[in-house]
Short mmCIF file of C-alpha atoms in Angstrom, two decimals:
data_model
loop_
_atom_site.label_atom_id
_atom_site.label_comp_id
_atom_site.label_asym_id
_atom_site.label_seq_id
_atom_site.Cartn_x
_atom_site.Cartn_y
_atom_site.Cartn_z
CA MET A 1 0.22 -0.09 0.01
CA ASN A 2 3.20 2.08 -0.15
CA LEU A 3 2.33 3.24 3.75
CA ASN A 4 4.32 2.64 6.63
CA ILE A 5 1.90 2.53 9.72
CA ASP A 6 2.59 1.63 13.61
CA GLN A 7 1.18 -2.09 13.55
CA ASN A 8 -1.10 -1.95 17.33
CA TYR A 9 -3.41 0.98 15.09
CA ALA A 10 -3.64 -1.32 11.74
CA LYS A 11 -4.37 -3.44 14.49
CA ALA A 12 -6.83 -1.85 15.81
CA LEU A 13 -8.53 0.07 12.90
CA PHE A 14 -8.95 -3.77 11.71
CA GLN A 15 -10.40 -4.53 14.74
CA CYS A 16 -13.03 -1.30 15.18
CA THR A 17 -14.60 -2.50 11.52
CA ASP A 18 -14.56 -6.47 12.07
CA LYS A 19 -17.74 -7.29 12.74
CA GLY A 20 -18.16 -10.70 11.90
CA GLY A 21 -20.19 -11.90 8.63
CA ASP A 22 -23.34 -12.75 11.51
CA ASP A 23 -25.39 -9.21 12.09
CA SER A 24 -26.66 -11.42 15.42
CA VAL A 25 -23.96 -12.36 17.01
CA ARG A 26 -22.25 -8.82 15.42
CA ARG A 27 -18.79 -10.41 16.72
CA SER A 28 -14.83 -10.46 14.94
CA ASP A 29 -14.12 -12.74 12.89
CA GLY A 30 -11.17 -11.87 11.18
CA PHE A 31 -12.11 -11.19 8.15
CA LEU A 32 -13.64 -8.03 6.62
CA ASP A 33 -16.28 -8.48 4.31
CA GLU A 34 -17.45 -5.92 1.33
CA ASN A 35 -18.99 -3.03 3.55
CA GLU A 36 -16.23 -3.43 6.71
CA PHE A 37 -13.53 -2.92 4.36
CA LEU A 38 -14.93 0.42 2.74
CA LYS A 39 -15.38 1.10 6.15
CA PHE A 40 -11.50 0.26 6.97
CA PHE A 41 -10.25 1.78 3.69
CA LEU A 42 -11.95 5.37 5.26
CA LYS A 43 -10.77 5.52 8.34
CA LEU A 44 -7.19 4.57 6.80
CA THR A 45 -7.65 7.07 4.56
CA PHE A 46 -9.78 9.71 6.00
CA HIS A 47 -7.86 13.49 5.56
CA PHE A 48 -8.71 15.94 9.14
CA GLU A 49 -8.27 18.69 6.21
CA THR A 50 -11.00 16.71 4.16
CA GLY A 51 -13.08 16.02 6.98
CA ARG A 52 -12.72 19.63 7.96
CA VAL A 53 -13.77 21.30 5.30
CA MET A 54 -17.42 19.22 4.42
CA SER A 55 -18.05 20.51 8.21
CA LEU A 56 -17.91 23.95 7.12
CA TYR A 57 -20.50 23.21 4.53
CA SER A 58 -22.37 20.78 5.53
CA SER A 59 -26.03 22.12 7.02
CA ARG A 60 -25.98 18.88 8.86
CA ASN A 61 -22.47 20.04 10.89
CA ASP A 62 -21.20 16.48 10.06
CA LYS A 63 -19.29 14.41 7.16
CA THR A 64 -21.43 14.39 4.58
CA PHE A 65 -22.70 16.56 2.30
CA SER A 66 -26.86 16.79 0.85
CA ALA A 67 -27.51 18.24 -2.58
CA VAL A 68 -28.01 22.04 -1.21
CA ASP A 69 -24.66 22.07 0.96
CA LEU A 70 -22.78 20.58 -2.56
CA LYS A 71 -24.42 22.91 -4.60
CA ASN A 72 -23.32 25.64 -1.74
CA PHE A 73 -19.84 24.52 -2.43
CA LEU A 74 -19.43 24.21 -5.86
CA ILE A 75 -20.68 27.90 -6.45
CA LYS A 76 -18.70 29.91 -3.21
CA VAL A 77 -15.73 27.76 -3.21
CA GLN A 78 -14.54 26.16 -6.60
CA GLN A 79 -16.65 28.74 -7.82
CA PHE A 80 -18.91 26.88 -10.86
CA GLU A 81 -21.60 28.89 -12.10
CA GLN A 82 -25.31 27.79 -12.69
CA VAL A 83 -24.98 24.68 -10.42
CA THR A 84 -28.90 23.88 -9.45
CA ILE A 85 -29.69 21.56 -6.97
CA SER A 86 -31.23 19.78 -9.47
CA ILE A 87 -27.60 19.18 -10.40
CA ALA A 88 -25.50 18.94 -7.44
CA ASP A 89 -28.45 16.26 -6.61
CA SER A 90 -27.25 14.29 -9.74
CA ILE A 91 -23.80 14.63 -8.95
CA ILE A 92 -23.99 13.21 -5.48
CA ARG A 93 -26.32 9.94 -7.34
CA GLU A 94 -23.64 9.44 -9.82
CA ILE A 95 -20.97 9.10 -7.25
CA ILE A 96 -22.67 7.14 -5.13
CA THR A 97 -23.75 4.03 -8.10
CA LYS A 98 -20.30 4.36 -8.98
CA GLN A 99 -17.88 4.35 -5.84
CA GLY A 100 -20.94 2.39 -2.90
CA ASN A 101 -21.54 3.95 -0.59
CA TYR A 102 -22.70 3.90 3.62
CA ARG A 103 -26.38 2.46 3.77
CA MET A 104 -27.53 5.90 5.25
CA ALA A 105 -25.08 8.23 2.45
CA ARG A 106 -27.49 5.71 -0.28
CA ARG A 107 -30.57 6.06 1.41
CA GLU A 108 -30.43 10.16 2.12
CA ASN A 109 -28.36 10.82 -1.06
CA LEU A 110 -25.72 12.08 1.21
CA LEU A 111 -22.09 12.60 -0.31
CA GLY A 112 -20.23 11.21 2.44
CA PRO A 113 -15.73 11.46 2.73
CA ILE A 114 -15.22 8.38 -0.03
CA GLY A 115 -17.57 10.38 -2.17
CA PHE A 116 -16.26 13.66 -1.21
CA ARG A 117 -12.82 12.47 -2.83
CA SER A 118 -13.82 11.22 -5.90
CA LEU A 119 -15.57 14.58 -6.14
CA LEU A 120 -12.39 16.38 -6.13
CA ARG A 121 -10.47 13.56 -8.16
CA SER A 122 -13.81 14.58 -11.15
CA ARG A 123 -14.21 17.52 -13.38
CA TRP A 124 -15.52 19.58 -10.55
CA GLY A 125 -12.52 19.33 -8.55
CA ASN A 126 -9.94 20.04 -11.54
CA ILE A 127 -7.47 22.77 -11.47
CA LEU A 128 -8.66 24.10 -15.01
CA ARG A 129 -11.00 26.89 -14.88
CA SER A 130 -14.49 26.15 -16.09
CA GLY A 131 -15.02 26.00 -19.60
CA HIS A 132 -10.64 26.33 -20.00
CA GLU A 133 -10.45 22.47 -20.98
CA THR A 134 -12.42 23.45 -23.98
CA VAL A 135 -11.82 25.53 -27.02
CA PHE A 136 -13.29 28.74 -25.68
CA GLN A 137 -10.63 31.06 -27.21
CA ASN A 138 -11.08 33.17 -30.01
CA MET A 139 -10.40 30.69 -33.30
CA LYS A 140 -10.53 33.18 -36.23
CA ARG A 141 -7.67 35.22 -35.80
CA PRO A 142 -4.36 35.03 -37.61
CA LEU A 143 -2.00 31.72 -37.53
CA SER A 144 0.59 33.42 -35.91
CA ASP A 145 -1.54 34.62 -32.86
CA TYR A 146 -1.52 31.64 -31.66
CA TYR A 147 1.09 29.09 -29.75
CA ILE A 148 1.52 25.68 -31.86
CA ASN A 149 2.05 22.48 -30.52
CA SER A 150 4.97 21.44 -32.34
CA SER A 151 6.91 18.54 -32.45
CA HIS A 152 10.70 18.18 -34.06
CA ASN A 153 11.53 15.07 -35.53
CA THR A 154 8.81 13.65 -34.06
CA TYR A 155 5.89 12.39 -35.93
CA LEU A 156 1.89 12.81 -34.99
CA MET A 157 2.46 14.26 -31.55
CA GLY A 158 2.04 18.16 -32.20
CA THR A 159 0.11 20.34 -34.72
CA GLN A 160 3.15 20.75 -36.21
CA ILE A 161 5.86 18.41 -37.22
CA LYS A 162 8.54 17.53 -40.04
CA VAL A 163 9.24 15.83 -42.22
CA ASP A 164 12.95 15.46 -43.77
CA VAL A 165 12.37 14.29 -48.13
CA LEU A 166 15.00 12.26 -49.54
CA ASP A 167 15.39 10.03 -52.50
CA GLY A 168 14.62 6.77 -51.98
CA PRO A 169 14.71 3.40 -54.01
CA TYR A 170 13.30 2.28 -56.50
CA GLY A 171 12.51 5.72 -57.51
CA GLU A 172 10.45 6.45 -54.32
CA PRO A 173 10.78 9.44 -52.02
CA CYS A 174 11.76 8.04 -48.75
CA ILE A 175 11.59 10.26 -45.10
CA THR A 176 14.77 9.71 -43.10
CA HIS A 177 15.95 12.28 -40.49
CA ARG A 178 20.01 13.25 -41.72
CA HIS A 179 22.93 12.75 -40.45
CA THR A 180 21.92 10.49 -37.44
CA LEU A 181 21.36 6.95 -37.14
CA VAL A 182 17.71 6.24 -38.08
CA SER A 183 16.66 3.91 -40.69
CA SER A 184 14.27 5.54 -43.62
CA ILE A 185 10.84 4.91 -44.22
CA CYS A 186 8.73 5.52 -47.83
CA LEU A 187 7.11 9.20 -47.90
CA LYS A 188 3.74 7.31 -48.96
CA ASP A 189 3.64 5.47 -45.43
CA VAL A 190 4.00 8.12 -43.30
CA LEU A 191 1.14 10.08 -44.91
CA MET A 192 -1.10 7.70 -45.19
CA ALA A 193 -0.53 7.52 -41.47
CA ILE A 194 -1.16 11.13 -41.38
CA LYS A 195 -3.91 11.26 -43.05
CA SER A 196 -5.49 8.46 -40.70
CA TYR A 197 -4.48 10.13 -37.36
CA ALA A 198 -3.94 14.22 -38.79
CA PHE A 199 -7.45 15.55 -37.28
CA LYS A 200 -8.41 12.31 -34.61
CA TYR A 201 -8.03 14.79 -32.19
CA SER A 202 -8.27 18.40 -33.43
CA GLU A 203 -9.53 19.90 -36.36
CA TYR A 204 -7.68 22.82 -36.75
CA PRO A 205 -4.61 22.45 -38.93
CA LEU A 206 -1.69 20.64 -39.06
CA ILE A 207 1.29 21.92 -40.42
CA LEU A 208 4.15 20.29 -42.07
CA THR A 209 7.55 21.03 -42.40
CA ILE A 210 9.13 19.42 -45.57
CA GLU A 211 12.69 19.27 -45.91
CA ASN A 212 12.59 18.32 -49.52
CA HIS A 213 16.19 16.74 -51.58
CA CYS A 214 14.31 15.15 -53.35
CA SER A 215 15.72 15.24 -57.06
CA LEU A 216 13.59 16.91 -59.72
CA GLN A 217 12.10 13.18 -60.97
CA GLN A 218 10.88 11.85 -57.55
CA GLN A 219 9.55 15.29 -56.33
CA GLN A 220 6.96 14.93 -59.06
CA ILE A 221 5.80 11.51 -57.48
CA LEU A 222 5.83 13.28 -53.57
CA GLY A 223 3.29 16.05 -55.45
CA ASN A 224 1.37 13.79 -56.47
CA ASP A 225 1.27 11.80 -53.74
CA ILE A 226 0.66 14.47 -50.59
CA PHE A 227 -2.83 14.74 -49.52
CA ILE A 228 -3.23 18.34 -48.77
CA THR A 229 -5.60 21.35 -49.95
CA SER A 230 -3.41 24.70 -50.20
CA GLU A 231 -3.97 27.85 -52.13
CA ASN A 232 -1.38 28.53 -54.64
CA GLU A 233 -0.90 32.25 -54.37
CA PRO A 234 1.31 34.04 -52.20
CA LEU A 235 -1.08 34.78 -48.67
CA THR A 236 -1.48 38.11 -48.53
CA ALA A 237 -3.21 37.60 -44.71
CA LEU A 238 -2.08 34.60 -42.52
CA PRO A 239 -5.99 33.03 -42.43
CA SER A 240 -7.15 31.68 -39.46
CA PRO A 241 -7.30 28.24 -37.93
CA HIS A 242 -11.14 28.37 -37.67
CA GLU A 243 -10.89 29.10 -41.67
CA LEU A 244 -8.51 25.95 -41.90
CA LYS A 245 -10.04 22.82 -39.96
CA PHE A 246 -8.99 19.72 -41.34
CA LYS A 247 -6.88 21.28 -43.45
CA TYR A 248 -2.74 20.71 -43.96
CA ILE A 249 -0.23 23.90 -44.83
CA LEU A 250 2.84 23.00 -46.03
CA ARG A 251 5.76 24.94 -44.00
CA GLY A 252 8.74 24.83 -46.37
CA LYS A 253 11.63 26.12 -48.84
CA THR A 254 10.17 27.49 -52.40
CA GLY A 255 12.05 29.33 -54.99
CA LEU A 256 14.39 26.98 -57.98
CA GLU A 257 17.22 25.89 -55.83
CA TYR A 258 18.40 26.38 -52.11
CA ILE A 259 21.65 25.36 -50.10
CA SER A 260 20.94 22.28 -47.63
CA ALA A 261 23.47 23.63 -45.23
CA GLN A 262 20.76 25.63 -43.98
CA ASP A 263 18.61 22.62 -42.17
CA GLU A 264 18.06 23.16 -39.31
CA ASN A 265 19.66 20.17 -38.00
CA ILE A 266 23.39 21.17 -39.16
CA ASN A 267 26.03 23.82 -38.32
CA THR A 268 26.68 25.89 -41.51
CA GLU A 269 29.91 26.66 -40.59
CA THR A 270 31.34 23.42 -40.76
CA SER A 271 28.71 21.09 -42.72
CA SER A 272 29.36 20.88 -46.66
CA ILE A 273 27.39 22.68 -48.43
CA SER A 274 25.25 21.47 -51.43
CA THR A 275 22.24 22.67 -53.62
CA PHE A 276 19.30 21.30 -54.33
CA THR A 277 16.83 22.29 -57.49
CA VAL A 278 13.15 22.62 -56.30
CA ASP A 279 10.75 21.42 -58.52
CA PRO A 280 7.96 24.33 -58.94
CA GLU A 281 4.89 22.37 -58.81
CA ILE A 282 5.73 21.35 -55.24
CA SER A 283 6.77 25.60 -54.29
CA LYS A 284 3.10 25.90 -55.34
CA LEU A 285 1.90 23.17 -52.97
CA ILE A 286 4.14 25.55 -49.68
CA SER A 287 1.53 27.95 -47.98
CA LEU A 288 4.46 29.06 -45.19
CA SER A 289 7.89 29.59 -47.19
CA GLN A 290 10.72 29.29 -45.03
CA VAL A 291 13.22 32.12 -45.22
CA LYS A 292 16.29 33.28 -43.01
CA LEU A 293 16.70 36.22 -40.96
CA SER A 294 18.48 38.45 -41.92
CA GLN A 295 21.64 40.02 -40.16
CA ASN A 296 19.10 43.60 -39.55
CA TRP A 297 16.38 41.16 -38.70
CA MET A 298 14.81 44.84 -38.05
CA ASN A 299 14.35 45.49 -41.50
CA ASP A 300 12.62 42.07 -42.28
CA ILE A 301 9.47 43.00 -40.31
CA THR A 302 8.81 46.00 -43.26
CA LYS A 303 10.33 43.49 -46.16
CA HIS A 304 8.84 40.08 -45.43
CA ALA A 305 5.75 38.84 -46.51
CA VAL A 306 3.18 37.74 -43.98
CA ASN A 307 3.77 34.23 -45.21
CA LEU A 308 7.39 33.90 -45.08
CA SER A 309 8.24 31.94 -41.89
CA PRO A 310 12.18 31.31 -40.74
CA SER A 311 13.28 28.85 -38.04
CA ILE A 312 15.83 29.62 -35.66
CA SER A 313 18.07 27.60 -33.34
CA GLU A 314 17.72 28.21 -29.56
CA THR A 315 20.98 29.72 -29.49
CA LYS A 316 19.64 32.41 -31.84
CA VAL A 317 16.80 32.62 -29.61
CA ARG A 318 19.49 33.15 -26.60
CA LYS A 319 20.68 36.25 -28.12
CA ILE A 320 17.29 37.23 -29.74
CA ALA A 321 16.45 37.65 -26.06
CA ALA A 322 19.62 38.88 -24.56
CA SER A 323 19.53 41.63 -27.27
CA SER A 324 17.67 45.17 -26.88
CA ALA A 325 15.68 45.08 -29.76
CA ARG A 326 12.22 43.90 -30.44
CA PHE A 327 11.58 40.37 -31.96
CA THR A 328 7.68 40.84 -30.41
CA SER A 329 6.89 43.19 -33.29
CA TYR A 330 7.85 40.53 -35.63
CA THR A 331 6.63 37.83 -34.28
CA SER A 332 3.49 39.80 -34.10
CA LYS A 333 3.27 39.26 -38.04
CA HIS A 334 4.80 36.52 -38.86
CA LEU A 335 5.13 32.33 -37.74
CA VAL A 336 8.03 31.54 -36.32
CA LYS A 337 9.81 28.47 -35.40
CA SER A 338 12.60 27.37 -33.01
CA TYR A 339 14.20 24.14 -32.54
CA PRO A 340 16.96 22.10 -30.25
CA LYS A 341 20.35 23.40 -30.97
CA ALA A 342 22.47 20.88 -33.42
CA LEU A 343 24.40 19.16 -30.33
CA ARG A 344 21.10 17.61 -29.27
CA GLN A 345 21.76 14.81 -30.52
CA ASP A 346 20.77 12.54 -27.54
CA SER A 347 16.98 14.29 -28.12
CA SER A 348 17.02 16.48 -25.12
CA ASN A 349 14.76 18.87 -24.85
CA PHE A 350 15.39 23.22 -24.30
CA ASN A 351 13.19 25.51 -21.80
CA PRO A 352 10.69 26.62 -24.48
CA MET A 353 9.91 29.73 -22.17
CA GLN A 354 12.12 31.87 -23.64
CA SER A 355 10.40 31.24 -27.01
CA TRP A 356 7.06 31.91 -26.15
CA MET A 357 7.88 35.14 -24.51
CA LEU A 358 9.49 35.76 -27.49
CA GLY A 359 6.21 35.66 -29.40
CA ILE A 360 7.90 31.92 -31.04
CA GLN A 361 4.59 30.65 -32.30
CA SER A 362 6.03 27.22 -33.02
CA VAL A 363 8.86 25.90 -30.21
CA ALA A 364 9.43 22.16 -31.99
CA LEU A 365 10.16 20.17 -28.98
CA ASN A 366 11.59 15.88 -29.21
CA MET A 367 8.22 14.45 -27.76
CA GLN A 368 9.78 11.80 -26.74
CA THR A 369 12.23 12.98 -24.22
CA HIS A 370 9.72 13.51 -20.91
CA ASP A 371 11.25 16.00 -18.79
CA GLU A 372 10.16 19.27 -17.27
CA ASN A 373 10.05 21.15 -21.04
CA LEU A 374 7.92 19.17 -22.16
CA ASP A 375 5.92 19.42 -19.60
CA LEU A 376 5.47 22.86 -19.62
CA ASN A 377 4.59 22.58 -22.68
CA SER A 378 1.78 20.04 -22.09
CA GLY A 379 0.91 22.26 -19.63
CA LEU A 380 0.20 24.90 -22.12
CA PHE A 381 -1.66 23.24 -24.14
CA ARG A 382 -3.09 21.52 -21.64
CA ILE A 383 -6.25 24.19 -21.93
CA ASN A 384 -8.36 25.31 -24.93
CA GLY A 385 -9.65 21.75 -25.60
CA ASN A 386 -5.98 20.72 -25.70
CA CYS A 387 -6.58 21.43 -29.59
CA GLY A 388 -2.48 22.46 -30.32
CA TYR A 389 -3.67 26.31 -30.52
CA VAL A 390 -3.55 28.31 -27.72
CA LEU A 391 -4.10 31.98 -27.86
CA LYS A 392 -0.87 34.56 -27.13
CA PRO A 393 -1.13 37.08 -24.30
CA ASP A 394 -2.67 40.63 -25.75
CA ILE A 395 0.77 41.89 -24.64
CA LEU A 396 1.90 39.52 -27.73
CA LEU A 397 -0.55 40.22 -29.72
CA VAL A 398 0.33 43.76 -30.26
CA GLY A 399 4.16 43.63 -30.39
CA LEU A 400 5.10 44.53 -27.22
CA ASP A 401 8.38 43.23 -25.50
CA VAL A 402 6.35 41.34 -22.46
CA GLU A 403 10.13 41.84 -20.03
CA LYS A 404 10.45 45.57 -19.93
CA ASN A 405 6.55 46.50 -20.35
CA GLU A 406 6.54 44.64 -17.07
CA CYS A 407 5.37 47.32 -14.25
CA PHE A 408 3.74 46.69 -10.18
CA TYR A 409 2.42 43.37 -9.46
CA ARG A 410 -0.56 42.02 -10.66
CA MET A 411 -1.60 38.76 -9.35
CA ILE A 412 -1.17 37.72 -6.26
CA MET A 413 -1.01 33.89 -5.84
CA ASN A 414 -2.02 31.41 -2.80
CA LEU A 415 -1.51 28.05 -3.09
CA THR A 416 -1.66 25.44 -0.05
CA ILE A 417 -0.55 21.70 -0.67
CA ILE A 418 -2.89 19.92 1.25
CA SER A 419 -2.61 16.44 0.65
CA GLY A 420 -1.93 13.71 -1.59
CA GLU A 421 -3.11 10.00 -2.08
CA TYR A 422 -2.32 6.72 -3.71
CA LEU A 423 1.66 7.74 -4.92
CA PRO A 424 3.11 5.19 -7.24
CA LYS A 425 6.64 3.74 -6.44
CA PRO A 426 9.66 4.75 -8.65
CA PHE A 427 10.51 2.19 -11.16
CA SER A 428 13.79 1.97 -8.76
CA LYS A 429 12.27 1.21 -5.64
CA CYS A 430 9.83 -1.94 -5.95
CA GLY A 431 9.75 -2.64 -2.01
CA GLU A 432 10.56 0.34 -0.56
CA ILE A 433 8.26 3.28 1.01
CA ILE A 434 9.14 6.50 -0.69
CA ASP A 435 9.26 9.89 1.24
CA PRO A 436 7.55 11.82 -1.15
CA TYR A 437 8.20 15.85 -1.41
CA VAL A 438 6.36 18.73 -3.67
CA ILE A 439 8.02 21.04 -5.83
CA VAL A 440 6.45 24.34 -6.43
CA GLU A 441 7.81 26.31 -9.57
CA ILE A 442 6.71 29.39 -11.09
CA TYR A 443 7.86 29.82 -14.83
CA GLY A 444 7.49 33.29 -16.24
CA ILE A 445 9.64 36.45 -16.56
CA PRO A 446 12.24 36.54 -14.19
CA GLU A 447 11.05 38.61 -11.59
CA ASP A 448 8.41 35.72 -11.41
CA CYS A 449 10.11 33.27 -11.28
CA ARG A 450 10.36 30.85 -8.36
CA LYS A 451 11.04 27.81 -7.08
CA MET A 452 10.14 26.29 -3.37
CA GLN A 453 9.13 22.60 -2.36
CA THR A 454 7.70 21.34 1.33
CA LYS A 455 8.86 19.04 3.95
CA VAL A 456 9.46 15.95 3.02
CA ILE A 457 6.65 13.09 5.00
CA ASP A 458 8.63 10.27 5.40
CA ASN A 459 6.97 6.52 4.91
CA ASN A 460 3.77 7.84 3.11
CA GLY A 461 3.28 7.82 -0.41
CA PHE A 462 -0.41 6.21 0.84
CA CYS A 463 -2.05 9.78 1.76
CA PRO A 464 0.54 11.79 2.61
CA VAL A 465 -0.61 15.17 3.90
CA TRP A 466 1.47 18.59 3.72
CA ASN A 467 -0.91 21.35 3.85
CA GLU A 468 1.70 23.46 3.51
CA SER A 469 0.66 27.09 1.59
CA PHE A 470 2.86 29.42 -0.68
CA LYS A 471 3.02 33.61 -1.73
CA PHE A 472 3.63 34.60 -4.99
CA GLU A 473 3.57 37.88 -6.52
CA LEU A 474 3.48 38.46 -10.67
CA LYS A 475 4.31 40.57 -12.42
CA GLN A 476 3.09 38.96 -15.82
CA PRO A 477 1.00 36.12 -14.33
CA GLU A 478 -0.30 36.19 -18.40
CA VAL A 479 3.08 33.85 -19.43
CA ALA A 480 3.44 32.05 -16.30
CA ILE A 481 3.00 28.81 -15.85
CA LEU A 482 3.10 27.27 -12.58
CA ARG A 483 4.27 23.27 -12.36
CA LEU A 484 4.26 20.89 -9.77
CA CYS A 485 6.51 18.21 -9.24
CA VAL A 486 6.68 15.12 -6.72
CA LYS A 487 9.60 13.63 -5.85
CA ASP A 488 10.75 10.66 -3.96
CA HIS A 489 13.38 12.08 -1.09
CA ASP A 490 16.68 9.94 -0.66
CA ASN A 491 19.43 10.40 1.36
CA ALA A 492 22.10 8.03 -0.54
CA SER A 493 20.84 8.98 -4.36
CA LEU A 494 19.18 12.00 -6.38
CA ASP A 495 15.99 12.01 -5.49
CA ASP A 496 13.58 9.99 -7.77
CA PHE A 497 10.64 11.47 -9.90
CA ILE A 498 7.41 9.95 -8.93
CA GLY A 499 5.06 12.36 -11.21
CA GLU A 500 4.52 16.36 -12.58
CA PHE A 501 1.84 18.79 -13.62
CA SER A 502 2.12 21.91 -15.29
CA VAL A 503 -0.50 24.71 -15.76
CA PRO A 504 -0.86 28.09 -17.09
CA VAL A 505 -1.28 30.89 -14.21
CA ASN A 506 -4.63 31.87 -15.53
CA SER A 507 -6.25 29.37 -16.41
CA ILE A 508 -6.01 28.12 -12.74
CA ARG A 509 -9.77 28.16 -10.72
CA PRO A 510 -9.42 29.51 -7.16
CA GLY A 511 -10.91 26.14 -5.18
#
């Protein structure tokens, strides 16, 4: 059970709930039936904090909720709107049906402590603001106004994916990741997979970044096999996600020829340079044309058409962020992609926050590498229906600099880590009971970034209680992300990872 408790205490709990199988005799038989086990489990996992909350809002002054009590709790504490007594009554009945409860609770339709914990694990206890788990943002603005969930060299994990296309055997184009030890796969197979799954979970457009290294002969085959809908004329304004529902957008290099050393994964100072001719028919299919930023990229703001889309490495992102120039004025009109530096051959990820605060829409991460950077990405795109598109903060939509427009503290967030339950053991500690603690961290502008943690709870991964409060004063809550990470304390080695969760601060629901 991942819990170390006193043997005498466990025995006392057992005897207290073991009343025997014959109701007329009512004596211990050394076994727990279903009802007795539920009572034993309730006593073992009862949290005084949970009971205190129920007592505060219970009209019966006990640890049960009537439909009226639950309605008041959901409106006053959880800040849901339009919760009626009828809705509250149906919630209680649904929980009782799924979980079971004491006979009294079942007979009188009361929500008990076990049911209350089930309630907190449902949408009624979700940390997201009501409605933020669905598409709630305006989806009719230009593509450049949105963050776009993007994958780097991994397929079908975001709303923007990258495809390296080269000449293959038998006249068939293939896909591979150049300069790495990976095998090639047939382009046609990949396109069929994309077509099957691209819009299974989101109806909004899928952007395909094509790195085309095919000869002219095989480019003709590529053009015949790709499944997209694209305008043949240059865009005068970027369309909206709403306009492009169930559409593919091709992003890539156009023109008569381009230099392959501009590949995102190659060091241009050391790579050999080769030139490829691009079939004009392929160029016509590309809606977002990749382009290099000039040394004086501020001039590119007026020179670049809205459908020109540069790709910059994480190293370039850091240089831009350190400069005094306002890159957000460029990203307010143009779609920009940032990607991991070439040295990350281990598929590690870089922190996406700096790119996002520059207004960069497509921050391509290695989805196969689960780390805190990918968790931040998951947290950002958790909202708005997890559709892959999140509207940028207002300050970035108008091209202002997030860090240079900070002022007084605009939000004070108080957060209490109350308790946890049923925390899993790390794979490396199958037989040990964990000693959990929670890291509480804010990512955002430098002045808002803070990292704190709770105390360590020894020998309890079953129902640890911390009951610790933290206070965060934020200047730019629009770009801030809260990250919670649970770890297992270890005196002899590095602390083991247990779990994590990230969420945009502005999408947190008080409760």
